[in-house]
PDB file of C-alpha atoms in Angstrom:
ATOM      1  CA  UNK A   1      -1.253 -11.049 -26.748  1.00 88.00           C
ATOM      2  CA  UNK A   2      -3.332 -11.628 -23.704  1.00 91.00           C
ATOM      3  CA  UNK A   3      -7.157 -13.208 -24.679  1.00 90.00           C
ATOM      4  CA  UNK A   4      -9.848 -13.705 -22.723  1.00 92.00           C
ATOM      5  CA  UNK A   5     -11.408 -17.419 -22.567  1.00 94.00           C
ATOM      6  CA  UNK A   6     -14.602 -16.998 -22.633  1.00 93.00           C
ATOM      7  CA  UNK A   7     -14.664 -14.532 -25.245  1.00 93.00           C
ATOM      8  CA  UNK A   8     -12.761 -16.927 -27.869  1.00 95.00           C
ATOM      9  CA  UNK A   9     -15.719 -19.575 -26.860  1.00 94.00           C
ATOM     10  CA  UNK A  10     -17.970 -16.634 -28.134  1.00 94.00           C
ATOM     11  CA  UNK A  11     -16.565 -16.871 -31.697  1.00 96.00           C
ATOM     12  CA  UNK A  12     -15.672 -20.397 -31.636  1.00 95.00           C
ATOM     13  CA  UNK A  13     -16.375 -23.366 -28.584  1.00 94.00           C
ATOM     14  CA  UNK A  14     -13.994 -26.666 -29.072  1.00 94.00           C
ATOM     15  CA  UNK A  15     -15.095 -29.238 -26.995  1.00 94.00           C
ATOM     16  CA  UNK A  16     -12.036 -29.115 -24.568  1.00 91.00           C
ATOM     17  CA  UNK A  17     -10.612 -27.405 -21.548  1.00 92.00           C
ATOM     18  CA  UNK A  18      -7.929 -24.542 -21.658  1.00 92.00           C
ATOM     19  CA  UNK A  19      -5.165 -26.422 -21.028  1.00 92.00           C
ATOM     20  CA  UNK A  20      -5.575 -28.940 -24.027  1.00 94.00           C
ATOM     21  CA  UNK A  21      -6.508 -25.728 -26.018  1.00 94.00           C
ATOM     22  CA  UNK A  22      -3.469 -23.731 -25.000  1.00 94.00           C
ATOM     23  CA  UNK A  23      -1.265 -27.500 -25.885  1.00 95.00           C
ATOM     24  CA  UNK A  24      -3.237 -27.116 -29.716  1.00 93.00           C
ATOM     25  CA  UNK A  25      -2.375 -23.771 -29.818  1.00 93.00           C
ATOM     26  CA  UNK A  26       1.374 -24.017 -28.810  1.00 94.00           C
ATOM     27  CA  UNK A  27       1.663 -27.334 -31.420  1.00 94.00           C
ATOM     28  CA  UNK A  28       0.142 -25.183 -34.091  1.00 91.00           C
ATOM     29  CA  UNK A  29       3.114 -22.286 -33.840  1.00 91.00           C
ATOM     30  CA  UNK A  30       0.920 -20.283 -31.563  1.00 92.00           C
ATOM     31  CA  UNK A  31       3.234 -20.441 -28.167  1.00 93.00           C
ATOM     32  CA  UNK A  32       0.796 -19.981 -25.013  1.00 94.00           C
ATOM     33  CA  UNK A  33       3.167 -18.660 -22.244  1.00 94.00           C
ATOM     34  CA  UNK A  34       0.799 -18.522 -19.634  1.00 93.00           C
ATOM     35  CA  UNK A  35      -2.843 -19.235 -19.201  1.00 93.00           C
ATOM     36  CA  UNK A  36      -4.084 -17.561 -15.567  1.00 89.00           C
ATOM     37  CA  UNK A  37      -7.373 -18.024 -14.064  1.00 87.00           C
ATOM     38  CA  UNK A  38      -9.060 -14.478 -13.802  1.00 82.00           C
ATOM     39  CA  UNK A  39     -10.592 -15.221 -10.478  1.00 81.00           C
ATOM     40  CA  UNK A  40      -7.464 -16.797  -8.989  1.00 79.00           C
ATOM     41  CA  UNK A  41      -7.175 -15.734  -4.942  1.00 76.00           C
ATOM     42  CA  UNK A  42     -10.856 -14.772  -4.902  1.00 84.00           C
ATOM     43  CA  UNK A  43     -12.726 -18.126  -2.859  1.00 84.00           C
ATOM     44  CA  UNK A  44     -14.118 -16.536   0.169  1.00 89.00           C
ATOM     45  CA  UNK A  45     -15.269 -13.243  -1.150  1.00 93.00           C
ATOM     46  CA  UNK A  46     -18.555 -11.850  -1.667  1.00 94.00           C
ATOM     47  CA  UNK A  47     -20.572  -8.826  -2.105  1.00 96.00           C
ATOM     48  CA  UNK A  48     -21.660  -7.469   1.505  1.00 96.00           C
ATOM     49  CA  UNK A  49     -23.346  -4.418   2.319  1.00 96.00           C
ATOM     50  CA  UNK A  50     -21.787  -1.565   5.434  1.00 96.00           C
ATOM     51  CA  UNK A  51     -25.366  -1.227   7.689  1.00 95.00           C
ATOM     52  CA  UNK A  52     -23.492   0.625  10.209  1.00 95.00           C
ATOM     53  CA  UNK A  53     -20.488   2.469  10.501  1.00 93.00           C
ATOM     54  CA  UNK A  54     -19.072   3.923  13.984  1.00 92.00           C
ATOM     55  CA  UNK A  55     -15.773   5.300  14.823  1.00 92.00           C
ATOM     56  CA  UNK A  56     -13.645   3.112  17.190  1.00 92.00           C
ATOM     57  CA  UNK A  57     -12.795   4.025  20.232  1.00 88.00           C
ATOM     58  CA  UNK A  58      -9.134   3.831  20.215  1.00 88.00           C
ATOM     59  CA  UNK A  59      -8.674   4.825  16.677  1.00 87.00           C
ATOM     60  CA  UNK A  60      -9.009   7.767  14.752  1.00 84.00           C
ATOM     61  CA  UNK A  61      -8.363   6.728  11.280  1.00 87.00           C
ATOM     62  CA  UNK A  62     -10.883   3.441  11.909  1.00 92.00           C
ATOM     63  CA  UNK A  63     -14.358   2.196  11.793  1.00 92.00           C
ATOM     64  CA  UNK A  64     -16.017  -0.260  13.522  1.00 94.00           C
ATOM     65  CA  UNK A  65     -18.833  -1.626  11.115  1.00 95.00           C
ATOM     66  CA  UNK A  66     -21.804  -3.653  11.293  1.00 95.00           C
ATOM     67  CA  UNK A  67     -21.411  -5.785   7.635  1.00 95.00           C
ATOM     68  CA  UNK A  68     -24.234  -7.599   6.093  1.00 96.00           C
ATOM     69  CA  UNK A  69     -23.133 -11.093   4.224  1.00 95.00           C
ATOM     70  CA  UNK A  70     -26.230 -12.162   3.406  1.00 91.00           C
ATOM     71  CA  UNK A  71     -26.228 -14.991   6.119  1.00 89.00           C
ATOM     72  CA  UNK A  72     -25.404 -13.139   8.809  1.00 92.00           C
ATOM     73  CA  UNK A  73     -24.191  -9.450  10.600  1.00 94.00           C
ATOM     74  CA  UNK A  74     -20.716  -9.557  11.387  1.00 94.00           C
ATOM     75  CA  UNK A  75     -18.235  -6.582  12.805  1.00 95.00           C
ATOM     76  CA  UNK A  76     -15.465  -5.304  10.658  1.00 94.00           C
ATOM     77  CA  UNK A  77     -12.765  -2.827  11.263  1.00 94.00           C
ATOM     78  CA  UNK A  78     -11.717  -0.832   8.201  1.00 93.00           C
ATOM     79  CA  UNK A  79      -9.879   1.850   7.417  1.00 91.00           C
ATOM     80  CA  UNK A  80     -11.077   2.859   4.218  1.00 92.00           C
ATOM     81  CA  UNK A  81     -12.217   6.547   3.690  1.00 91.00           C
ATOM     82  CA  UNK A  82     -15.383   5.546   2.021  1.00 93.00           C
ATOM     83  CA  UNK A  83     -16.734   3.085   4.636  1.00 92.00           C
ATOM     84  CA  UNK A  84     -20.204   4.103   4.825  1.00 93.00           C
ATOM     85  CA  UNK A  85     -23.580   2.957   5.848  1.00 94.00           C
ATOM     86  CA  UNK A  86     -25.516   1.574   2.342  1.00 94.00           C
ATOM     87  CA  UNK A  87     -22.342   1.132   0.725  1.00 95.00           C
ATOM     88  CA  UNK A  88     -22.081  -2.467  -0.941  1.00 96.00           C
ATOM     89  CA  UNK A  89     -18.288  -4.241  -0.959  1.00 95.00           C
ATOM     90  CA  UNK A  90     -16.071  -6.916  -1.268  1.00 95.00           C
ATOM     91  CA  UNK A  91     -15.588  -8.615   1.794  1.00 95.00           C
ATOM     92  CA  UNK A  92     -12.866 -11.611   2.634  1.00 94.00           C
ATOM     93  CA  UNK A  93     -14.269 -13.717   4.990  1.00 93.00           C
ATOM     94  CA  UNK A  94     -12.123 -15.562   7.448  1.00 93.00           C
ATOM     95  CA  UNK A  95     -10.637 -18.125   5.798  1.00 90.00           C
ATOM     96  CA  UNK A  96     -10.569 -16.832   2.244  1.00 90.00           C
ATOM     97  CA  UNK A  97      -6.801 -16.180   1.169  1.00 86.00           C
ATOM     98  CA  UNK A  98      -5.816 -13.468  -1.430  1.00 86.00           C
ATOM     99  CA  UNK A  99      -3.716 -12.727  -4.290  1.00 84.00           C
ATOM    100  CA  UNK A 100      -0.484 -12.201  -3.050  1.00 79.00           C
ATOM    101  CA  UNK A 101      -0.825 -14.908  -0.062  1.00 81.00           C
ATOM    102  CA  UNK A 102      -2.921 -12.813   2.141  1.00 85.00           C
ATOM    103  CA  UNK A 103      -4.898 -15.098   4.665  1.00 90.00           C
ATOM    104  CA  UNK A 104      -8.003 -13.672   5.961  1.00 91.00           C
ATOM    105  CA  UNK A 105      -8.872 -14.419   9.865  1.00 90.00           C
ATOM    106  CA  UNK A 106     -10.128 -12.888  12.431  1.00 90.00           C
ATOM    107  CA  UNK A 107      -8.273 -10.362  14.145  1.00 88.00           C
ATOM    108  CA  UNK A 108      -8.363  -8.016  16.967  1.00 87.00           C
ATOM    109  CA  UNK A 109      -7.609  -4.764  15.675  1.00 88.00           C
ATOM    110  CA  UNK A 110      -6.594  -2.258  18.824  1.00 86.00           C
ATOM    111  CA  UNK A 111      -8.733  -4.271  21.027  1.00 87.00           C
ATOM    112  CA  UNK A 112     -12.025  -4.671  18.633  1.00 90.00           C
ATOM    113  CA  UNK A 113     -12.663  -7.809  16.846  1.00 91.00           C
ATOM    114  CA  UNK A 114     -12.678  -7.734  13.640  1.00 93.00           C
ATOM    115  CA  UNK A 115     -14.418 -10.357  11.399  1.00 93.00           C
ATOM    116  CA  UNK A 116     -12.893 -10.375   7.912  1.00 93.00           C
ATOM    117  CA  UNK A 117     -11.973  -7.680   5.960  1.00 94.00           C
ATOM    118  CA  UNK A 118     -13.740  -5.166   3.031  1.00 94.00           C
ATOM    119  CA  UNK A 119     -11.861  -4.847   0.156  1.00 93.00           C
ATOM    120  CA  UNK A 120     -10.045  -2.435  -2.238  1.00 92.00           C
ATOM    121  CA  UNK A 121      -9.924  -3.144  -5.647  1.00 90.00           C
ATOM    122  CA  UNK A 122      -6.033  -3.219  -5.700  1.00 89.00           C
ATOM    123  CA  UNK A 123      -6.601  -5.771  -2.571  1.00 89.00           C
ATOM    124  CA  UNK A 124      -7.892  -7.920  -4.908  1.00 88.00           C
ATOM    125  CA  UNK A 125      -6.036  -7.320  -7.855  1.00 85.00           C
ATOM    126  CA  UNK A 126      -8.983  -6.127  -9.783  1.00 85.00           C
ATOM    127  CA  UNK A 127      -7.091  -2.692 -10.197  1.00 83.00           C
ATOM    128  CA  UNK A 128      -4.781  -0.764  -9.142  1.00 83.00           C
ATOM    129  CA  UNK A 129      -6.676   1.726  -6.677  1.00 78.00           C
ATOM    130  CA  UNK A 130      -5.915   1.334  -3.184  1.00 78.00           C
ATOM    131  CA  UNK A 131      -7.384   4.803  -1.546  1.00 84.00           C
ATOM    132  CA  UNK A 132     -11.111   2.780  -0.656  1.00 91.00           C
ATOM    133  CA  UNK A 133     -13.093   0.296  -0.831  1.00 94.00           C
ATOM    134  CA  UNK A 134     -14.384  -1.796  -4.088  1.00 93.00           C
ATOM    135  CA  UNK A 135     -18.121   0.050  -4.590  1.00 94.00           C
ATOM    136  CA  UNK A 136     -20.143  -2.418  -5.952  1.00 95.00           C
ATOM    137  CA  UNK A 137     -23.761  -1.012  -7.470  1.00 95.00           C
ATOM    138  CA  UNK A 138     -26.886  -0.829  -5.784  1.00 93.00           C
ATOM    139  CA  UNK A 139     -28.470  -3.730  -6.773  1.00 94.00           C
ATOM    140  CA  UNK A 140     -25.416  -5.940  -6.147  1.00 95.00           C
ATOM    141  CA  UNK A 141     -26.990  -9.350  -4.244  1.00 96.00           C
ATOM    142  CA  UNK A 142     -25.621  -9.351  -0.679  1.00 96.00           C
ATOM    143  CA  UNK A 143     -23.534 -12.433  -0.141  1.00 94.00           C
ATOM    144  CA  UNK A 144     -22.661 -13.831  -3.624  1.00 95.00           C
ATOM    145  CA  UNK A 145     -19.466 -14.657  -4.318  1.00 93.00           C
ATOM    146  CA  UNK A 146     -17.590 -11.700  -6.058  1.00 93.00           C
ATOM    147  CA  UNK A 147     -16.415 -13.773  -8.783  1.00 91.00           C
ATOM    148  CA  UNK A 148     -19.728 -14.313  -9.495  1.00 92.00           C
ATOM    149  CA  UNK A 149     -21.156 -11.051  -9.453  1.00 94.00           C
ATOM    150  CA  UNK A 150     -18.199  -9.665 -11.270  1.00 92.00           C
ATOM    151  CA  UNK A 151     -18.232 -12.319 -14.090  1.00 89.00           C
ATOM    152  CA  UNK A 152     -14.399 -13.726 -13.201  1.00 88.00           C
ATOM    153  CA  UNK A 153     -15.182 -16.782 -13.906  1.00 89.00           C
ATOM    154  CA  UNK A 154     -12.637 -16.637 -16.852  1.00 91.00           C
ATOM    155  CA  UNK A 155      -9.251 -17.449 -17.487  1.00 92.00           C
ATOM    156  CA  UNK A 156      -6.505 -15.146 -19.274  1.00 91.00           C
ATOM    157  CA  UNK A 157      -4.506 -16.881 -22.420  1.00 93.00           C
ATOM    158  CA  UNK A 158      -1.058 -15.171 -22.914  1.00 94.00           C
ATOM    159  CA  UNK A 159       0.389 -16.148 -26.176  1.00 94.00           C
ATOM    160  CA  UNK A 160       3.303 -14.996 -27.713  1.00 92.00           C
ATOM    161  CA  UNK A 161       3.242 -14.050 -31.207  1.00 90.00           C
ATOM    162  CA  UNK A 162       5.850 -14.299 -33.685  1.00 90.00           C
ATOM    163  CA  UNK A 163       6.064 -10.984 -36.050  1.00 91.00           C
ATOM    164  CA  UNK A 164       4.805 -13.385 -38.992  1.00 90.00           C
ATOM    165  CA  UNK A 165       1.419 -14.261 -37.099  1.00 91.00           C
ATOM    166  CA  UNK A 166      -0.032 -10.780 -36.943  1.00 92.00           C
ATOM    167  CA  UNK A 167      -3.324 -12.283 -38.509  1.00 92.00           C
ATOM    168  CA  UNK A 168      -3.946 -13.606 -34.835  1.00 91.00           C
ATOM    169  CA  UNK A 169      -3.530 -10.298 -33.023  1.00 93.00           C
ATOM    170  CA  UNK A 170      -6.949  -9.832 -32.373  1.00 93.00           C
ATOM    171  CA  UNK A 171     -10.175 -12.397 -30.828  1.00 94.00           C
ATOM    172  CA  UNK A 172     -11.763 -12.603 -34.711  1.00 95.00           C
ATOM    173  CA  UNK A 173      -7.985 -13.935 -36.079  1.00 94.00           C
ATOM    174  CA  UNK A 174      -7.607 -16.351 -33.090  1.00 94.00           C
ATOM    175  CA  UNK A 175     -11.456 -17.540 -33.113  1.00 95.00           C
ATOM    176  CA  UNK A 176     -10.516 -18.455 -37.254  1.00 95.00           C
ATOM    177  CA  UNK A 177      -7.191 -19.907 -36.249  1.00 95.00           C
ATOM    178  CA  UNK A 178      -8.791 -22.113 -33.760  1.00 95.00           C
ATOM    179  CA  UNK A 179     -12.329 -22.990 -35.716  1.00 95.00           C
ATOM    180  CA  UNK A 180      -9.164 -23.988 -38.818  1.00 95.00           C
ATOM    181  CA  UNK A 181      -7.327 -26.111 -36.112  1.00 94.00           C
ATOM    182  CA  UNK A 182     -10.644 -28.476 -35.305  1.00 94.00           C
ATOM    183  CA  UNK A 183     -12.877 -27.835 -37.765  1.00 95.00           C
ATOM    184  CA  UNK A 184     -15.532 -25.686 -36.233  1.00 95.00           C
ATOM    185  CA  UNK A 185     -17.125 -22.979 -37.797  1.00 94.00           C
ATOM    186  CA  UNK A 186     -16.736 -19.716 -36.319  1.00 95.00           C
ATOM    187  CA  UNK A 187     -19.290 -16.979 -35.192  1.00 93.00           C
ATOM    188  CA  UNK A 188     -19.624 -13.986 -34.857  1.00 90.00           C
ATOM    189  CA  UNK A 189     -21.300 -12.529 -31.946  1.00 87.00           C
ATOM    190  CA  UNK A 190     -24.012 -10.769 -32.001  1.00 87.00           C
ATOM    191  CA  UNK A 191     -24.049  -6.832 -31.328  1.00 85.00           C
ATOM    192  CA  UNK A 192     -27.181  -4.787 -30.599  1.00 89.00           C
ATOM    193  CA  UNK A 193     -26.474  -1.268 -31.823  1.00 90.00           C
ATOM    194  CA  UNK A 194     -26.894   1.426 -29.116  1.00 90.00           C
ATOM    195  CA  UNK A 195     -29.847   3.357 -30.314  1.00 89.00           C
ATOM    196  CA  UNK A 196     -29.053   7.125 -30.643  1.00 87.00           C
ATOM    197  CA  UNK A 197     -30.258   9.287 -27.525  1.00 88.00           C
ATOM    198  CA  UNK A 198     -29.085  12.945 -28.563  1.00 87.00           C
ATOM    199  CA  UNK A 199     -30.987  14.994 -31.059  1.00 86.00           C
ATOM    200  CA  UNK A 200     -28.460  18.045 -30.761  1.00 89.00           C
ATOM    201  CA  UNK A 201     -26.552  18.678 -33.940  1.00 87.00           C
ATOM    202  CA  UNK A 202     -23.768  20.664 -34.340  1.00 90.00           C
ATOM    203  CA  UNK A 203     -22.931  22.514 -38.221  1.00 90.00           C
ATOM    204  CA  UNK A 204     -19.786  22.333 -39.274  1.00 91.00           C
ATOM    205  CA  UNK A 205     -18.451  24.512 -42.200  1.00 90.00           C
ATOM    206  CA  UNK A 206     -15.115  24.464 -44.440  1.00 90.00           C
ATOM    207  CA  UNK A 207     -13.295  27.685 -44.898  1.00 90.00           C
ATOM    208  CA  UNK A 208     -10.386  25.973 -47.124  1.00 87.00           C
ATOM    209  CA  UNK A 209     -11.842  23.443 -49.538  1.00 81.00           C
ATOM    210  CA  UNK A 210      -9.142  21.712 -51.429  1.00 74.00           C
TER     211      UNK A 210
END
């Protein structure tokens, strides 16, 4: 079972990192395999916005664009399809090193230099599309960090459950486990029903009663 972090602090919040939680948690019969920081590979990222986009000159497939970090204007080749003026995107500054080792620096990329580079999601690891970049919405704020804007800031809890603990296959069981472990109580969130926006109805009729 794989668990988010900060939704198990939802329910219950022990005052202790995820390390000596995971420790608790394997002591208890509750093996943690792995516990993985969500944002891990992400440092040097943040939400930019395309103001220009011109085809380069030695390159059909590229182009050369004038990227807004919210400090400054810098000039990035990319080859995405969907590299567009307005568009708002991950981009690796120099510097920043992704998952799967990638180092980002600046480059010359047939003979234009390049300042960083705008992001897929799959570049990232955020998903598994590679075909363009990351579109972030509208209202994304130019130039903060992506793990910010995205709400990473989380780490991933693998456990491996034995067949007999199938009480803790799901956040409530865990949250009950843990709030039993230090003597917390446990809560539940809080859910705001989604109000009801269609008034269309559609009759439905039974031509075989039992």
């Amino acid at each position: 079972m794989i668990l988010s972090e900060n939704w198990l602090r939802e329910w219950v919040n022990p005052d202790l990192d995820a390390e000596a939680l995971a420790h608790t948690l394997t002591m208890a019969g509750l093996e943690v395999d792995a516990v993985t920081p969500l944002a891990d590979g992400l440092s040097g990222v943040v939400v930019a916005e395309i103001v220009s986009a011109e085809p380069h000159p030695d390159a059909d497939k590229l182009r050369v664009c004038s990227v807004n970090t919210g400090s400054e204007t810098v000039q990035i080749v990319c080859g995405a399809p969907n590299a567009a003026a307005g568009l708002k995107a991950p981009l690796a500054q120099p510097g920043a090193k992704l998952p799967g080792g990638i180092k980002i620096k600046k480059a010359k990329l047939r003979g234009v230099e390049s300042q960083g580079m705008l992001c897929s999601g799959a570049e990232l690891n955020l998903s598994e599309d590679h075909d363009g970049l990351l579109a972030l919405a509208a209202d994304a704020p130019i130039g903060a960090p992506i793990e910010d804007y995205l709400d990473l800031n989380d780490r991933l809890i693998e456990i491996g459950l034995t067949p007999n603990r199938a009480d803790c296959l799901s956040v409530a069981g865990l949250a009950r486990e843990v709030g039993a472990l230090y003597g917390l109580p446990v809560q539940r969130p809080a859910l705001t029903p989604v109000a009801v926006g269609l008034a269309d109805s559609v009759p439905v009729s039974i031509d075989n009663p039992v």
